[in-house]
Coordinates of C-alpha atoms (C1' of nucleotides) in Angstrom, one line a residue:
Chain A
X22 CA 1.1 -2.1 3.7
X23 CA 3.3 -3.3 0.9
X24 CA 6.6 -2.3 -0.5
X25 CA 10.0 -1.4 0.2
X26 CA 10.8 -4.1 -2.4
X27 CA 8.2 -2.9 -4.9
X28 CA 9.7 0.6 -5.1
X29 CA 12.9 0.4 -6.9
X30 CA 15.3 -1.1 -4.5
X31 CA 17.3 -4.2 -5.1
X32 CA 16.1 -7.6 -4.1
X33 CA 17.2 -11.1 -3.5
X34 CA 15.5 -13.0 -6.3
X35 CA 16.2 -12.6 -10.0
X36 CA 12.9 -12.2 -11.6
X37 CA 11.8 -8.8 -13.1
X38 CA 10.8 -8.0 -16.7
X39 CA 13.5 -10.2 -18.2
X40 CA 13.3 -12.7 -21.0
X41 CA 11.9 -15.1 -18.5
X42 CA 8.8 -13.0 -18.1
X43 CA 8.3 -13.0 -21.9
X44 CA 8.5 -16.7 -22.0
X45 CA 6.0 -17.1 -19.2
X46 CA 3.7 -14.7 -20.9
X47 CA 3.9 -16.6 -24.2
X48 CA 3.3 -19.8 -22.3
X49 CA 0.2 -18.3 -20.7
X50 CA -1.2 -17.2 -24.0
X51 CA -0.8 -20.7 -25.4
X52 CA -2.3 -22.3 -22.4
X53 CA -5.3 -20.0 -22.5
X54 CA -5.9 -20.9 -26.1
X55 CA -5.6 -24.5 -25.3
X56 CA -8.1 -24.3 -22.6
X57 CA -10.5 -22.2 -24.6
X58 CA -10.4 -19.3 -22.3
X59 CA -9.6 -15.7 -23.2
X60 CA -6.5 -13.9 -21.9
X61 CA -8.1 -10.5 -22.4
X62 CA -6.2 -7.2 -22.3
X63 CA -6.9 -6.6 -18.6
X64 CA -6.0 -10.1 -17.7
X65 CA -2.8 -10.1 -19.7
X66 CA -1.8 -6.8 -18.4
X67 CA -2.5 -7.9 -14.9
X68 CA -0.2 -10.9 -15.4
X69 CA 2.5 -8.6 -16.8
X70 CA 2.2 -6.4 -13.8
X71 CA 2.6 -9.4 -11.5
X72 CA 5.6 -10.6 -13.5
X73 CA 7.3 -7.2 -13.3
X74 CA 6.8 -7.0 -9.6
X75 CA 9.2 -7.9 -7.0
X76 CA 7.6 -9.9 -4.2
X77 CA 3.8 -10.2 -4.4
X78 CA 1.3 -7.4 -5.1
X79 CA -1.8 -6.6 -3.2
X80 CA -5.0 -6.4 -5.3
X81 CA -5.1 -2.7 -4.7
X82 CA -1.6 -2.2 -5.9
X83 CA -2.5 -4.0 -9.1
X84 CA -5.7 -2.0 -9.3
X85 CA -3.9 1.3 -9.1
X86 CA -1.6 0.3 -12.0
X87 CA -4.5 -0.9 -14.1
X88 CA -6.4 2.3 -13.4
X89 CA -3.4 4.4 -14.4
X90 CA -3.5 2.7 -17.8
X91 CA -7.1 3.3 -18.6
X92 CA -8.7 0.2 -17.2
X93 CA -11.3 0.3 -14.5
X94 CA -10.5 1.8 -11.2
X95 CA -12.7 -0.2 -8.9
X96 CA -11.7 -3.2 -6.8
X97 CA -13.7 -5.8 -8.8
X98 CA -11.6 -5.0 -11.9
X99 CA -8.5 -6.2 -10.1
X100 CA -10.0 -9.0 -8.2
X101 CA -11.7 -10.5 -11.3
X102 CA -8.5 -10.5 -13.3
X103 CA -6.5 -11.9 -10.4
X104 CA -9.0 -14.6 -9.7
X105 CA -9.0 -15.6 -13.3
X106 CA -5.2 -15.9 -13.3
X107 CA -5.3 -17.9 -10.1
X108 CA -8.1 -20.2 -11.4
X109 CA -6.1 -21.0 -14.5
X110 CA -2.8 -21.6 -12.7
X111 CA -1.2 -18.4 -14.0
X112 CA -0.9 -16.8 -10.6
X113 CA -1.0 -17.7 -7.0
X114 CA -2.6 -16.0 -4.0
X115 CA -0.4 -15.6 -1.0
X116 CA -2.8 -15.5 1.9
X117 CA -0.4 -14.5 4.5
X118 CA 0.3 -11.3 2.6
X119 CA -3.1 -10.7 1.2
X120 CA -1.3 -10.6 -2.1
X121 CA -0.8 -12.2 -5.5
X122 CA 2.2 -13.4 -7.5
X123 CA 2.7 -14.6 -11.0
X124 CA 3.2 -18.4 -11.3
X125 CA 6.8 -19.1 -12.0
X126 CA 6.0 -22.3 -13.9
X127 CA 2.6 -22.2 -15.6
X128 CA 1.4 -25.4 -17.1
X129 CA 3.6 -27.5 -14.9
X130 CA 2.8 -29.4 -11.7
X131 CA 1.0 -27.0 -9.4
X132 CA 1.8 -28.3 -6.0
X133 CA 3.9 -25.3 -4.9
X134 CA 5.1 -24.0 -1.6
X135 CA 5.9 -20.3 -1.1
X136 CA 8.9 -19.0 0.7
X137 CA 8.3 -15.6 2.0
X138 CA 11.3 -13.6 3.1
X139 CA 10.9 -11.4 6.0
X140 CA 14.0 -9.5 5.1
X141 CA 13.1 -8.3 1.6
X142 CA 9.5 -9.3 1.1
X143 CA 10.4 -11.5 -1.8
X144 CA 8.2 -14.5 -2.5
X145 CA 9.8 -17.6 -4.0
X146 CA 7.8 -20.4 -5.5
X147 CA 9.4 -23.7 -4.6
X148 CA 8.4 -27.1 -6.0
X149 CA 6.6 -29.0 -3.2
X150 CA 6.0 -32.5 -4.4
X151 CA 7.4 -34.0 -1.2
X152 CA 5.5 -31.6 1.0
X153 CA 2.3 -32.2 -0.9
X154 CA 2.7 -35.9 -0.8
X155 CA 3.3 -35.8 3.0
X156 CA 0.2 -33.7 3.4
X157 CA -1.9 -36.1 1.3
X158 CA -0.7 -38.9 3.6
X159 CA -1.6 -37.0 6.8
X160 CA -5.0 -36.2 5.4
X161 CA -5.6 -39.7 4.3
X162 CA -4.8 -40.9 7.8
X163 CA -7.9 -39.2 9.1
X164 CA -10.1 -39.9 6.2
X165 CA -9.9 -36.4 4.8
X166 CA -10.3 -36.0 1.0
X167 CA -7.8 -33.4 0.0
X168 CA -8.6 -31.1 -2.9
X169 CA -6.0 -28.3 -2.7
X170 CA -3.6 -26.9 -0.2
X171 CA -1.9 -23.7 0.8
X172 CA 1.7 -24.0 1.9
X173 CA 3.4 -20.9 3.0
X174 CA 6.7 -20.6 4.8
X175 CA 8.1 -17.5 6.5
X176 CA 11.8 -17.0 7.0
X177 CA 14.9 -15.5 5.4
X178 CA 16.0 -16.0 1.8
X179 CA 19.5 -16.9 1.0
X180 CA 20.4 -13.3 0.2
X181 CA 19.0 -11.8 3.4
X182 CA 20.3 -14.6 5.5
X183 CA 23.8 -13.8 4.3
X184 CA 23.3 -10.0 4.8
X185 CA 22.8 -10.6 8.5
X186 CA 26.6 -10.5 8.9
Chain B
X14 CA -19.5 -15.0 6.2
X15 CA -19.5 -17.8 8.7
X16 CA -21.6 -20.4 10.0
X17 CA -24.0 -23.0 9.2
X18 CA -21.9 -25.1 11.4
X19 CA -21.6 -22.6 14.2
X20 CA -25.4 -22.5 14.7
X21 CA -26.5 -25.6 16.2
X22 CA -26.4 -28.2 13.5
X23 CA -24.4 -31.4 13.7
X24 CA -20.9 -31.6 12.5
X25 CA -18.3 -34.1 11.4
X26 CA -15.8 -33.7 14.2
X27 CA -16.2 -34.5 17.8
X28 CA -15.0 -31.5 19.6
X29 CA -17.5 -29.2 21.5
X30 CA -17.7 -28.4 25.1
X31 CA -16.9 -31.9 26.2
X32 CA -14.5 -33.2 28.8
X33 CA -11.7 -32.7 26.3
X34 CA -12.3 -29.0 26.4
X35 CA -11.9 -29.0 30.1
X36 CA -8.6 -30.8 29.9
X37 CA -7.3 -28.4 27.3
X38 CA -8.4 -25.5 29.4
X39 CA -6.6 -26.9 32.4
X40 CA -3.6 -27.5 30.3
X41 CA -3.7 -23.9 29.1
X42 CA -3.8 -22.6 32.7
X43 CA -0.8 -24.6 33.7
X44 CA 1.1 -23.6 30.7
X45 CA 0.4 -19.9 31.2
X46 CA 1.6 -20.2 34.8
X47 CA 4.7 -22.0 33.7
X48 CA 5.5 -19.3 31.2
X49 CA 4.8 -16.5 33.6
X50 CA 2.0 -15.0 31.6
X51 CA -1.5 -14.3 32.7
X52 CA -4.5 -16.1 31.3
X53 CA -6.8 -13.3 32.2
X54 CA -10.6 -13.6 32.2
X55 CA -11.1 -12.3 28.6
X56 CA -8.3 -14.5 27.4
X57 CA -9.6 -17.5 29.1
X58 CA -13.1 -16.8 28.0
X59 CA -11.9 -16.4 24.5
X60 CA -10.2 -19.7 24.6
X61 CA -13.4 -21.3 25.9
X62 CA -15.4 -19.7 23.1
X63 CA -13.0 -21.2 20.6
X64 CA -13.2 -24.6 22.3
X65 CA -16.9 -24.6 22.2
X66 CA -17.2 -23.6 18.6
X67 CA -17.4 -25.9 15.7
X68 CA -15.1 -25.0 12.9
X69 CA -13.2 -21.8 13.3
X70 CA -14.5 -18.4 14.5
X71 CA -13.8 -15.1 13.0
X72 CA -12.5 -12.4 15.3
X73 CA -15.8 -10.6 15.0
X74 CA -17.8 -13.7 16.0
X75 CA -15.7 -14.0 19.1
X76 CA -16.0 -10.3 19.7
X77 CA -19.8 -10.5 19.6
X78 CA -19.8 -13.2 22.2
X79 CA -17.4 -11.4 24.4
X80 CA -19.4 -8.2 24.1
X81 CA -22.6 -10.1 25.1
X82 CA -20.9 -11.2 28.3
X83 CA -19.9 -7.7 29.4
X84 CA -16.4 -7.5 27.9
X85 CA -15.4 -4.8 25.5
X86 CA -17.3 -4.5 22.2
X87 CA -14.5 -3.1 20.0
X88 CA -12.4 -5.2 17.6
X89 CA -9.1 -4.8 19.5
X90 CA -10.6 -6.6 22.4
X91 CA -11.0 -9.7 20.4
X92 CA -7.8 -9.4 18.4
X93 CA -5.7 -8.9 21.5
X94 CA -7.1 -11.9 23.2
X95 CA -6.8 -14.0 20.0
X96 CA -3.3 -12.9 19.3
X97 CA -2.3 -13.7 22.8
X98 CA -3.6 -17.2 22.5
X99 CA -1.9 -17.7 19.1
X100 CA 1.4 -16.4 20.4
X101 CA 1.3 -18.8 23.3
X102 CA 0.3 -21.8 21.2
X103 CA -3.2 -22.0 22.6
X104 CA -4.9 -21.2 19.4
X105 CA -4.2 -21.1 15.7
X106 CA -5.0 -18.6 13.0
X107 CA -6.6 -20.1 9.9
X108 CA -5.6 -17.6 7.2
X109 CA -7.8 -19.1 4.5
X110 CA -10.8 -18.4 6.6
X111 CA -9.7 -15.2 8.3
X112 CA -10.6 -17.1 11.5
X113 CA -9.2 -18.7 14.6
X114 CA -9.4 -22.1 16.3
X115 CA -8.4 -23.5 19.6
X116 CA -5.2 -25.6 19.5
X117 CA -6.1 -29.2 20.0
X118 CA -2.8 -30.1 21.6
X119 CA -1.4 -27.2 23.5
X120 CA 2.1 -27.7 24.9
X121 CA 3.0 -30.3 22.3
X122 CA 4.8 -30.1 19.1
X123 CA 3.4 -27.2 17.1
X124 CA 4.0 -28.2 13.5
X125 CA 0.3 -28.7 12.6
X126 CA -1.6 -28.8 9.3
X127 CA -5.2 -27.7 9.1
X128 CA -7.8 -29.7 7.2
X129 CA -10.7 -27.4 6.3
X130 CA -13.9 -29.2 5.2
X131 CA -15.9 -27.5 2.5
X132 CA -18.9 -29.5 3.5
X133 CA -19.3 -28.6 7.1
X134 CA -16.8 -25.8 7.7
X135 CA -15.1 -27.9 10.3
X136 CA -11.3 -27.4 10.8
X137 CA -9.3 -30.3 12.0
X138 CA -5.8 -30.0 13.3
X139 CA -3.6 -32.8 12.0
X140 CA 0.0 -33.6 13.1
X141 CA 2.3 -32.5 10.4
X142 CA 5.7 -33.6 11.2
X143 CA 6.2 -35.2 7.9
X144 CA 4.9 -32.3 6.0
X145 CA 7.0 -29.9 8.0
X146 CA 10.1 -31.9 7.5
X147 CA 9.5 -32.1 3.7
X148 CA 9.0 -28.3 3.7
X149 CA 12.2 -27.7 5.6
X150 CA 14.0 -29.9 3.1
X151 CA 12.5 -28.0 0.1
X152 CA 13.4 -24.7 1.8
X153 CA 16.9 -25.8 2.5
X154 CA 17.4 -26.8 -1.1
X155 CA 17.2 -23.1 -2.1
X156 CA 19.1 -21.8 0.9
X157 CA 16.0 -20.5 2.6
X158 CA 16.0 -20.3 6.4
X159 CA 12.6 -21.4 7.5
X160 CA 11.1 -19.9 10.6
X161 CA 7.5 -21.0 10.6
X162 CA 4.9 -22.2 8.1
X163 CA 1.3 -22.2 7.4
X164 CA -0.2 -25.4 6.0
X165 CA -3.8 -25.5 5.2
X166 CA -5.7 -28.0 3.2
X167 CA -9.2 -27.7 1.7
X168 CA -11.3 -30.7 1.0
X169 CA -13.9 -33.0 2.5
X170 CA -13.8 -34.5 6.0
X171 CA -14.6 -38.2 6.5
X172 CA -18.2 -37.5 7.5
X173 CA -19.0 -35.2 4.6
X174 CA -17.3 -37.4 2.1
X175 CA -19.5 -40.2 3.2
X176 CA -22.6 -38.0 3.1
X177 CA -22.2 -37.4 -0.6
X178 CA -24.0 -40.7 -1.2
Chain C
dA6 C1' -25.2 -9.0 -42.2
dC7 C1' -28.3 -9.7 -38.4
dA8 C1' -30.3 -11.3 -34.2
dT9 C1' -29.1 -13.5 -30.2
dC10 C1' -26.7 -15.2 -26.4
dT11 C1' -22.9 -15.4 -23.3
dA12 C1' -18.9 -13.7 -21.2
dA13 C1' -16.3 -9.9 -19.8
dT14 C1' -16.0 -5.2 -18.1
dG15 C1' -17.3 -1.2 -15.5
dT16 C1' -19.6 1.1 -11.6
dT17 C1' -21.9 1.8 -7.2
dA18 C1' -22.4 0.4 -2.9
dT19 C1' -21.3 -2.0 1.0
dA20 C1' -19.5 -5.6 4.0
dC21 C1' -15.8 -7.6 6.3
dC22 C1' -11.1 -7.8 8.5
dA23 C1' -7.5 -5.5 11.2
dT24 C1' -4.7 -2.1 13.6
dA25 C1' -3.0 2.6 15.4
dA26 C1' -3.2 5.6 19.1
dC27 C1' -4.6 7.0 23.4
dA28 C1' -7.1 6.8 28.0
dG29 C1' -8.3 4.5 32.0
dT30 C1' -7.7 0.5 35.1
dC31 C1' -5.8 -3.2 37.8
dA32 C1' -2.3 -6.1 40.0
dA33 C1' 2.4 -6.8 41.9
dG34 C1' 6.6 -5.2 44.1
dG35 C1' 9.1 -1.6 46.5
Chain D
dC5 C1' 0.8 3.6 50.0
dC6 C1' 2.5 4.5 45.5
dT7 C1' 4.8 3.6 41.5
dT8 C1' 5.3 0.7 37.5
dG9 C1' 4.1 -2.1 33.8
dA10 C1' 0.7 -4.9 31.9
dC11 C1' -4.0 -5.2 30.5
dT12 C1' -8.5 -3.5 29.0
dG13 C1' -11.5 -0.3 26.8
dT14 C1' -12.7 3.2 23.2
dT15 C1' -12.3 6.1 19.2
dA16 C1' -11.1 6.3 14.8
dT17 C1' -9.4 4.8 10.6
dG18 C1' -7.3 1.9 7.0
dG19 C1' -7.0 -2.2 4.2
dT20 C1' -9.3 -6.2 1.9
dA21 C1' -13.1 -8.3 -0.6
dT22 C1' -17.6 -9.1 -2.8
dA23 C1' -22.6 -8.4 -4.2
dA24 C1' -25.5 -6.6 -7.5
dC25 C1' -26.6 -4.4 -11.6
dA26 C1' -25.7 -1.8 -16.1
dT27 C1' -23.1 -1.9 -20.2
dT28 C1' -20.3 -3.5 -23.8
dA29 C1' -17.9 -6.7 -26.7
dG30 C1' -17.3 -11.5 -28.8
dA31 C1' -19.0 -15.7 -30.5
dT32 C1' -22.7 -18.4 -32.8
dG33 C1' -26.4 -19.7 -35.8
dT34 C1' -29.1 -18.4 -39.6

DNA sequence: ACATCTAATGTTATACCATAACAGTCAAGG
DNA sequence: CCTTGACTGTTATGGTATAACATTAGATGT
């Protein structure tokens, strides 16, 4: 289901295994220590895999990569690692894509919206304070106690919008 | 996966097969005629099923009910009807639940947010103009052209919040 | 160092969600 | 009529996710 973006093609966003990924990884390590949870090898590797990926990765994509590196080859291996990352704010689940992506700003405010590009399958994490506040307001208006929210937008990223010359 | 709410128990929201459902159904018929599409028996029945349900229904729940009434018993039967309803604004897909729910306000503005109660599995459609506007703004800030969005909140509805005495 | 306890991993098995592809059917317009 | 296009039905298959249990590795107290 995935991947013209995950192959090797170019892509709109500027993520990839750059210095930024290193910083995020370091941040994740510190955060795990602070919380008293363990960023074990599989979990760390899973996070790295997400960080290196363009767009978002399906659990089975992650699983395949993990398996190829000597980790378990069965679905729970991937799901457990991914769920761990999500629970601790190190990754996000993109429900529309049945996929996961590394959190771009671990440790910070976690009200994020995701901008999913239909052109290149990239997923951008955008700060969503305003959106979240508006949602809280709407929920409050009907007496609903909001715990967490999923905000996902579909459209065209700046790059792909331009490419529609 | 579904249903303590779908059985026969009480529920927070006040939907069900009331007069309101009749009105929505009539509205749907008119809207279909206006658009030049056909609200065939399966489709109409599917909409009725959604309207009668508490919370949201999975495609396979709908399918089972349809099958019991003489319609086809295979997944595409349900998925086609459900997708038709969603495409024409008569139902919504709740991705977090892998489920569908009847639209509470067909024909009107379709920027809606969904409030999913963890207590009773009810799904409430809330107007989301403010949320949607804020999201458009956030998208615009990064040059993203927004086409459509999914906004789903998880928490406790007014009824269940109170019941936590 | 040792016993113990808990958390994490691995594996098997299975359940649930969704769609592709094709065959038959029905309704509307020529 | 009879053709045409939309709709329904069926078969088959693929993708997503979790339950349950066995095993192993880390932390803790003594």
